[in-house]
Amino acid sequence: MSSGRPVGAATRLLHAGAPALRDGSGPVNVPVVRTSTVRFENTAAHADYHHRRAAGERIASYGRHGLDTHRALEDAVTDLEGGHRAFLAPSGLAAISLVLLALLSPGDHALVADSVYSPVRRVDQTLLQRLGITLEYFSPGQDDLAALIRPNTRLLYLESPSSLLYEVLDLPQLTGIARARGVTVVADNTWSGGWFYKPLALGANISVQAATKYIAGHSDVMQGVVVVDSPALAAKIGTTHEALGLAIGADDAYLALRGLRTLPVRLAQHQRHATQVARYLQQHPQVARVFYPALPEDPGHALWQRDFSGASGLVSFAFREADEAAANRFVDALAYFGIGASWGGYESLALVAQPERLREHSYWAGTAPVVRLHVGLEDPQDLIADLTQAFGKAEVAREGQVGKRPLAVA
Ligand SMILES: *Cc1c(COP(=O)(O)O)cnc(C)c1O
């Protein structure tokens, strides 16, 4: 690393925040430093820490600020996203709320892609509206962003690819329009885990992630991260982070850092398996459409090829003819795909997308049920066999139930 030659991203991710050796030896991993109280040698040292922290230095004068474990994770995530500084939050949604509360004030207006993670709308309805902040939802693919920006528009909030249907946005174009008008751009980068998509390099000012998903990667941690591109934004986010008293446990910071070390290999495998599952679904007679930007047939494929270096394990598909009951029977029949929210762990999951969530997206024009799969690290032939038997059961059950309707055909 001292040769002066640029170091690869995986090498940096594996070594970021590694503890220094003491007295000639030391552990590979950063220790879990748990504490509420930080002790000081004397009152002068205590006062000095307070002053240095108030001046913006990343040091802890109290446990809430996080110690070595937190700092190592922040450094690794900052490097991963190519940012200036990272902040940790107790969940992905807390990270999103932190950003919105830090950057928006009464009377402000923000533009939000209509395909975002839907609990963002709940933050809007239950919190931001009460504070006199207006969020306006728009279609990044259909609406003219420049025409929607008002004199009081402070923020553009995007997620690419979008939740549920993976609509790929033209981030450089959208960020260019926003930044030329002084609008701060926030991108939710959970889908890529920060590994194969770099919103900050494409013009966003802030990248937020649910570290709950791919960063932690083992379905055992709730966590959010916010990475900012400048000292000015770090000051704004830092002040609100402190005011809200956001803190995460050192054990959770440790687990996220541990997950981060294997992010590149896990994601490469998720992509390999998801691509096989997506191709299988594409040729299945009961499937009308597969949503996965790595497929050449996906409308977002060209943008994905231009701006991304990989794809995740999320694959959604729309049934050709099934009603919601048949979609539920399909998911209920799956053996290896667990039924549950969240994703990004090593295991496969399946959910029937709620129709009211799909209707929020102008990208969605259909009426058939949509199933979201998270394709995990199990052997893909087992997953495909599982899907095959579940399609069979959904079909047979439907035949028995509504005998008059014809079977779905290609
Ligand atoms: C899951 C998710 C979140 C929220 O993360 P939590 O840790 O579950 O609060 C935010 N954005 C996206 C895109 C997500 O999928």
Coordinates of C-alpha atoms and ligand atoms in Angstrom, one line a residue:
M1 CA 0.0 0.0 0.0
S2 CA 3.0 2.3 0.3
S3 CA 4.2 1.8 -3.3
G4 CA 2.1 4.8 -4.5
R5 CA 0.2 2.7 -7.0
P6 CA -3.6 3.0 -6.7
V7 CA -5.1 0.4 -4.5
G8 CA -8.1 -1.6 -5.6
A9 CA -11.5 -1.1 -4.0
A10 CA -11.7 -4.6 -2.5
T11 CA -8.3 -4.3 -1.0
R12 CA -9.2 -0.9 0.6
L13 CA -12.5 -2.4 1.9
L14 CA -10.7 -5.3 3.5
H15 CA -8.1 -3.2 5.3
A16 CA -10.1 -0.1 6.2
G17 CA -10.0 0.6 9.9
A18 CA -7.8 -2.3 10.7
P19 CA -6.3 -1.8 14.2
A20 CA -2.6 -0.9 14.6
L21 CA -0.4 -3.5 16.2
R22 CA 0.7 -2.8 19.7
D23 CA 3.9 -4.1 21.2
G24 CA 4.5 -6.1 18.0
S25 CA 1.1 -7.9 17.7
G26 CA -2.6 -7.4 17.6
P27 CA -6.0 -8.8 16.4
V28 CA -7.1 -8.8 12.8
N29 CA -10.4 -7.1 13.7
V30 CA -11.2 -3.9 15.4
P31 CA -12.2 -4.6 19.0
V32 CA -15.8 -4.0 20.1
V33 CA -15.5 -0.9 22.3
R34 CA -18.7 -0.8 24.4
T35 CA -19.2 2.1 26.7
S36 CA -21.5 4.9 27.8
T37 CA -18.9 6.9 29.6
V38 CA -15.6 8.1 28.2
R39 CA -13.1 8.7 31.0
F40 CA -10.5 11.5 31.0
E41 CA -7.1 11.9 32.6
N42 CA -8.0 15.2 34.2
T43 CA -10.5 18.1 33.9
A44 CA -8.3 19.9 31.3
A45 CA -8.3 16.8 29.0
H46 CA -12.1 16.7 29.4
A47 CA -12.5 20.3 28.5
D48 CA -10.1 19.9 25.6
Y49 CA -12.1 17.0 24.1
H50 CA -15.3 19.1 24.3
H51 CA -13.7 22.0 22.5
R52 CA -12.2 19.9 19.8
R53 CA -15.4 18.0 19.2
A54 CA -17.4 21.3 19.1
A55 CA -14.9 22.4 16.4
G56 CA -15.8 19.4 14.3
E57 CA -13.2 16.9 15.2
R58 CA -14.3 13.2 15.0
I59 CA -13.7 12.3 18.7
A60 CA -16.0 11.1 21.4
S61 CA -16.5 12.9 24.7
Y62 CA -19.4 10.6 25.5
G63 CA -20.5 7.0 24.5
R64 CA -23.3 8.3 22.3
H65 CA -20.6 9.6 19.9
G66 CA -19.3 6.1 19.3
L67 CA -15.7 5.0 19.8
D68 CA -13.1 2.9 17.9
T69 CA -15.6 0.3 16.4
H70 CA -17.9 3.0 15.2
R71 CA -15.0 5.1 13.8
A72 CA -13.6 2.2 11.9
L73 CA -17.0 1.4 10.3
E74 CA -17.5 5.1 9.5
D75 CA -14.1 5.2 7.8
A76 CA -14.8 2.1 5.8
V77 CA -18.2 3.2 4.6
T78 CA -16.9 6.7 3.7
D79 CA -14.2 5.1 1.6
L80 CA -16.7 2.7 0.0
E81 CA -19.0 5.5 -1.1
G82 CA -16.2 7.9 -2.0
G83 CA -17.4 10.5 0.4
H84 CA -16.1 13.0 3.0
R85 CA -17.7 11.6 6.2
A86 CA -20.2 9.0 7.4
F87 CA -22.8 9.0 10.1
L88 CA -24.4 5.9 11.6
A89 CA -28.1 5.5 12.5
P90 CA -30.1 2.8 14.3
S91 CA -31.9 1.8 11.0
G92 CA -32.0 2.7 7.3
L93 CA -35.2 4.6 7.9
A94 CA -33.6 6.6 10.8
A95 CA -30.8 7.5 8.4
I96 CA -33.4 8.8 5.9
S97 CA -35.3 10.7 8.5
L98 CA -32.0 12.2 9.8
V99 CA -31.1 13.5 6.4
L100 CA -34.6 15.0 5.7
L101 CA -34.7 16.6 9.2
A102 CA -31.2 18.0 8.8
L103 CA -31.7 19.6 5.4
L104 CA -35.4 20.7 5.4
S105 CA -37.0 23.6 7.4
P106 CA -40.6 24.9 7.5
G107 CA -41.6 26.4 4.2
D108 CA -39.1 24.2 2.2
H109 CA -40.1 22.0 -0.7
A110 CA -38.4 18.8 -1.7
L111 CA -38.9 16.6 -4.9
V112 CA -39.0 12.9 -4.3
A113 CA -39.0 10.1 -6.9
D114 CA -42.4 8.4 -6.8
S115 CA -40.7 4.9 -6.8
V116 CA -38.8 5.3 -3.5
Y117 CA -38.9 3.0 -0.5
S118 CA -42.5 3.6 0.6
P119 CA -41.9 4.4 4.3
V120 CA -40.4 7.7 3.1
R121 CA -44.0 8.7 2.5
R122 CA -44.8 7.9 6.0
V123 CA -42.0 10.1 7.3
D124 CA -43.6 12.8 5.1
Q125 CA -47.1 12.3 6.3
T126 CA -46.5 11.8 10.0
L127 CA -43.6 14.2 10.6
L128 CA -42.6 16.5 7.8
Q129 CA -46.0 17.8 6.9
R130 CA -46.5 18.7 10.6
L131 CA -43.4 20.8 10.4
G132 CA -44.6 22.7 7.3
I133 CA -42.3 20.9 4.9
T134 CA -43.7 19.9 1.5
L135 CA -42.6 16.8 -0.3
E136 CA -43.7 16.4 -3.9
Y137 CA -43.5 13.1 -5.7
F138 CA -42.6 13.0 -9.4
S139 CA -41.7 10.5 -12.1
P140 CA -38.0 10.7 -12.9
G141 CA -38.5 8.9 -16.2
Q142 CA -41.5 11.0 -17.4
D143 CA -41.6 14.4 -15.7
D144 CA -39.4 17.4 -16.5
L145 CA -37.4 17.9 -13.3
A146 CA -36.3 21.4 -14.2
A147 CA -39.9 22.5 -14.5
L148 CA -40.8 21.2 -11.1
I149 CA -38.0 23.0 -9.2
R150 CA -39.4 25.9 -7.2
P151 CA -37.6 28.8 -5.6
N152 CA -38.0 27.0 -2.2
T153 CA -36.9 23.6 -3.5
R154 CA -34.0 22.5 -1.3
L155 CA -33.7 18.8 -1.9
L156 CA -34.0 16.1 -4.5
Y157 CA -34.5 12.6 -3.1
L158 CA -33.9 9.6 -5.4
E159 CA -33.4 5.9 -5.3
S160 CA -31.9 4.0 -8.2
P161 CA -32.8 1.4 -9.0
S162 CA -36.2 2.0 -7.4
S163 CA -37.8 -0.2 -4.8
L164 CA -39.9 -3.2 -6.0
L165 CA -39.5 -2.7 -9.8
Y166 CA -35.9 -1.5 -10.1
E167 CA -36.5 1.4 -12.3
V168 CA -33.0 2.7 -13.2
L169 CA -32.7 6.5 -13.1
D170 CA -30.4 8.7 -15.2
L171 CA -28.6 10.0 -12.1
P172 CA -26.0 12.2 -13.8
Q173 CA -28.7 14.0 -15.7
L174 CA -31.0 14.5 -12.7
T175 CA -28.2 15.6 -10.4
G176 CA -26.9 18.0 -13.0
I177 CA -30.3 19.7 -13.2
A178 CA -30.6 19.9 -9.4
R179 CA -27.1 21.1 -8.6
A180 CA -27.2 23.8 -11.3
R181 CA -30.2 25.2 -9.3
G182 CA -28.6 24.8 -5.8
V183 CA -30.7 21.8 -4.9
T184 CA -29.0 19.2 -2.7
V185 CA -29.3 15.6 -4.0
V186 CA -29.8 12.6 -1.8
A187 CA -29.7 9.1 -3.2
D188 CA -30.7 5.9 -1.4
N189 CA -28.0 3.4 -2.4
T190 CA -29.2 0.3 -0.5
W191 CA -29.7 -1.8 -3.6
S192 CA -26.0 -1.9 -4.4
G193 CA -24.7 -2.0 -0.9
G194 CA -22.4 0.8 -2.1
W195 CA -20.3 -1.7 -3.9
F196 CA -21.3 -1.4 -7.6
Y197 CA -23.0 2.0 -7.7
K198 CA -21.4 5.3 -6.6
P199 CA -24.1 8.0 -6.4
L200 CA -21.6 10.6 -5.1
A201 CA -19.4 10.1 -8.2
L202 CA -22.5 10.6 -10.3
G203 CA -23.4 13.9 -8.8
A204 CA -25.4 13.2 -5.6
N205 CA -24.3 15.0 -2.4
I206 CA -25.5 12.4 0.0
S207 CA -25.8 8.6 -0.2
V208 CA -28.0 6.9 2.4
Q209 CA -28.1 3.1 2.9
A210 CA -29.9 0.6 5.0
A211 CA -26.8 -1.2 6.3
T212 CA -29.4 -3.6 7.6
K213 CA -29.4 -5.1 4.1
Y214 CA -26.2 -5.9 2.1
I215 CA -23.6 -4.2 4.3
A216 CA -24.4 -6.3 7.4
G217 CA -25.5 -9.0 5.0
H218 CA -26.6 -11.7 7.6
S219 CA -30.1 -10.6 8.6
D220 CA -29.0 -9.9 12.2
V221 CA -28.5 -6.2 12.4
M222 CA -30.6 -3.0 12.0
Q223 CA -28.5 -0.1 10.9
G224 CA -28.4 2.9 8.6
V225 CA -25.5 5.0 7.2
V226 CA -25.4 8.5 5.7
V227 CA -22.3 9.5 3.6
V228 CA -21.9 13.1 2.7
D229 CA -19.6 14.7 0.1
S230 CA -18.6 17.9 1.9
P231 CA -17.6 19.4 5.3
A232 CA -20.6 21.8 5.0
L233 CA -23.1 18.9 4.8
A234 CA -21.2 17.0 7.5
A235 CA -21.7 19.9 9.8
K236 CA -25.5 20.0 9.0
I237 CA -26.0 16.3 9.4
G238 CA -23.7 16.1 12.5
T239 CA -25.7 18.8 14.3
T240 CA -29.0 17.0 13.7
H241 CA -27.5 13.6 14.5
E242 CA -26.4 15.0 17.8
A243 CA -29.7 16.7 18.5
L244 CA -31.7 13.5 17.9
G245 CA -29.3 11.6 20.1
L246 CA -28.9 8.9 17.5
A247 CA -26.5 6.1 18.6
I248 CA -25.9 2.5 17.7
G249 CA -24.4 -0.2 19.8
A250 CA -20.7 -1.1 19.3
D251 CA -21.7 -4.8 18.7
D252 CA -23.9 -3.7 15.8
A253 CA -21.1 -1.5 14.4
Y254 CA -18.8 -4.5 14.7
L255 CA -21.3 -6.7 12.8
A256 CA -21.7 -4.2 10.0
L257 CA -17.9 -3.9 9.7
R258 CA -17.6 -7.6 9.6
G259 CA -20.3 -7.8 6.9
L260 CA -18.5 -5.1 4.9
R261 CA -15.4 -7.3 4.5
T262 CA -17.2 -9.9 2.4
L263 CA -19.5 -7.5 0.6
P264 CA -17.8 -7.9 -2.8
V265 CA -17.8 -11.7 -2.8
R266 CA -21.4 -11.9 -1.5
L267 CA -22.7 -9.5 -4.1
A268 CA -20.9 -11.2 -6.9
Q269 CA -22.6 -14.5 -5.9
H270 CA -26.0 -12.8 -5.4
Q271 CA -25.7 -11.4 -8.9
R272 CA -24.8 -14.8 -10.4
H273 CA -27.7 -16.6 -8.7
A274 CA -30.2 -13.8 -9.4
T275 CA -29.3 -13.7 -13.1
Q276 CA -29.9 -17.5 -13.3
V277 CA -33.3 -17.1 -11.5
A278 CA -34.2 -14.1 -13.7
R279 CA -33.5 -16.0 -16.9
Y280 CA -35.5 -19.0 -15.6
L281 CA -38.4 -16.7 -14.8
Q282 CA -38.2 -15.0 -18.2
Q283 CA -39.0 -18.2 -20.0
H284 CA -41.7 -19.4 -17.6
P285 CA -45.2 -19.4 -19.2
Q286 CA -46.8 -18.0 -16.0
V287 CA -44.5 -15.0 -16.0
A288 CA -45.4 -11.8 -18.0
R289 CA -42.4 -9.7 -17.1
V290 CA -39.2 -9.9 -15.1
F291 CA -37.8 -6.8 -13.4
Y292 CA -34.0 -7.1 -13.2
P293 CA -31.8 -4.3 -14.8
A294 CA -29.0 -6.8 -15.6
L295 CA -31.3 -8.5 -18.2
P296 CA -30.8 -7.0 -21.7
E297 CA -34.6 -6.9 -22.0
D298 CA -35.1 -4.6 -19.0
P299 CA -35.9 -1.0 -20.0
G300 CA -33.2 0.2 -17.6
H301 CA -30.5 -2.0 -19.0
A302 CA -28.6 0.6 -21.0
L303 CA -28.4 3.0 -18.0
W304 CA -27.5 0.2 -15.7
Q305 CA -24.7 -0.8 -18.0
R306 CA -23.4 2.7 -18.2
D307 CA -23.6 3.6 -14.4
F308 CA -23.4 0.3 -12.5
S309 CA -20.7 -2.4 -12.2
G310 CA -23.0 -5.1 -11.0
A311 CA -26.5 -6.1 -9.9
S312 CA -27.9 -7.3 -6.6
G313 CA -30.0 -10.3 -5.6
L314 CA -33.4 -8.6 -6.0
V315 CA -35.6 -9.9 -8.8
S316 CA -39.3 -9.1 -9.2
F317 CA -41.7 -10.6 -11.7
A318 CA -45.3 -10.0 -12.7
F319 CA -47.6 -12.9 -13.3
R320 CA -49.3 -13.3 -16.6
E321 CA -52.7 -14.2 -15.4
A322 CA -52.8 -15.0 -11.8
D323 CA -54.9 -13.1 -9.3
E324 CA -53.6 -12.1 -5.9
A325 CA -54.8 -15.3 -4.3
A326 CA -52.8 -17.4 -6.8
A327 CA -49.7 -15.2 -6.1
N328 CA -50.1 -15.8 -2.4
R329 CA -50.4 -19.6 -3.0
F330 CA -47.2 -19.4 -5.1
V331 CA -45.3 -17.7 -2.2
D332 CA -46.9 -20.0 0.4
A333 CA -45.7 -23.0 -1.6
L334 CA -42.0 -21.9 -1.6
A335 CA -39.7 -24.0 0.6
Y336 CA -36.4 -22.2 0.5
F337 CA -37.7 -18.6 0.1
G338 CA -38.7 -17.3 3.5
I339 CA -41.7 -14.9 3.7
G340 CA -40.6 -11.6 5.2
A341 CA -39.7 -8.0 4.7
S342 CA -36.1 -6.8 4.4
W343 CA -33.5 -8.5 2.2
G344 CA -29.7 -8.4 1.7
G345 CA -28.9 -11.3 4.0
Y346 CA -27.5 -14.6 2.7
E347 CA -30.9 -16.2 2.5
S348 CA -33.7 -16.2 -0.1
L349 CA -36.9 -14.3 0.5
A350 CA -40.2 -13.8 -1.3
L351 CA -43.1 -11.3 -0.9
V352 CA -46.2 -10.4 -2.9
A353 CA -45.8 -6.7 -3.5
Q354 CA -48.8 -4.7 -2.1
P355 CA -50.8 -3.3 -5.1
E356 CA -51.1 0.1 -3.4
R357 CA -47.3 0.3 -3.2
L358 CA -47.0 -0.5 -6.9
R359 CA -49.6 2.1 -7.8
E360 CA -47.5 4.8 -6.3
H361 CA -44.9 4.2 -9.0
S362 CA -45.7 5.7 -12.4
Y363 CA -43.2 3.1 -13.8
W364 CA -45.9 0.5 -13.1
A365 CA -48.7 0.2 -15.6
G366 CA -50.0 -3.3 -14.9
T367 CA -52.7 -5.0 -12.8
A368 CA -51.2 -8.5 -12.3
P369 CA -49.7 -9.4 -9.0
V370 CA -45.9 -8.8 -8.6
V371 CA -43.7 -11.0 -6.5
R372 CA -40.4 -9.7 -5.2
L373 CA -37.7 -12.3 -4.7
H374 CA -34.4 -11.8 -2.9
V375 CA -32.2 -14.5 -4.4
G376 CA -29.8 -15.7 -1.7
L377 CA -26.6 -17.7 -1.7
E378 CA -28.3 -21.2 -1.7
D379 CA -27.5 -23.4 -4.7
P380 CA -29.4 -21.8 -7.6
Q381 CA -30.6 -25.1 -9.0
D382 CA -32.4 -25.7 -5.7
L383 CA -34.0 -22.3 -5.8
I384 CA -35.2 -22.8 -9.4
A385 CA -36.6 -26.3 -8.5
D386 CA -38.4 -24.6 -5.6
L387 CA -39.9 -21.9 -7.9
T388 CA -40.9 -24.6 -10.4
Q389 CA -42.9 -26.6 -7.8
A390 CA -44.5 -23.4 -6.4
F391 CA -45.6 -22.4 -9.9
G392 CA -47.1 -25.8 -10.3
K393 CA -49.0 -25.6 -7.0
A394 CA -50.3 -22.1 -7.7
E395 CA -51.6 -23.4 -11.0
V396 CA -53.1 -26.7 -9.8
A397 CA -54.8 -24.9 -6.9
R398 CA -56.3 -22.3 -9.3
E399 CA -57.5 -25.0 -11.6
G400 CA -59.4 -26.6 -8.8
Q401 CA -60.7 -23.4 -7.5
V402 CA -61.8 -21.6 -10.7
G403 CA -62.3 -24.6 -13.0
K404 CA -63.7 -22.6 -15.9
R405 CA -60.7 -20.3 -16.4
P406 CA -58.1 -21.4 -18.9
L407 CA -54.6 -22.2 -17.7
A408 CA -52.1 -19.5 -18.3
V409 CA -50.2 -20.1 -21.6
A410 CA -47.2 -18.3 -23.1
Ligands
LIG1 C1 -34.9 -1.5 3.8 C2 -34.7 -0.3 3.2 C3 -34.6 0.9 3.9 C4 -34.9 1.0 5.4 O1 -33.9 0.3 6.1 P1 -34.3 -0.3 7.6 O2 -32.9 -0.6 8.1 O3 -35.1 -1.5 7.4 O4 -35.0 0.8 8.3 C5 -34.4 2.1 3.2 N1 -34.2 2.1 1.9 C6 -34.4 1.0 1.1 C7 -34.2 1.1 -0.3 C8 -34.6 -0.2 1.8 O5 -34.8 -1.3 1.0

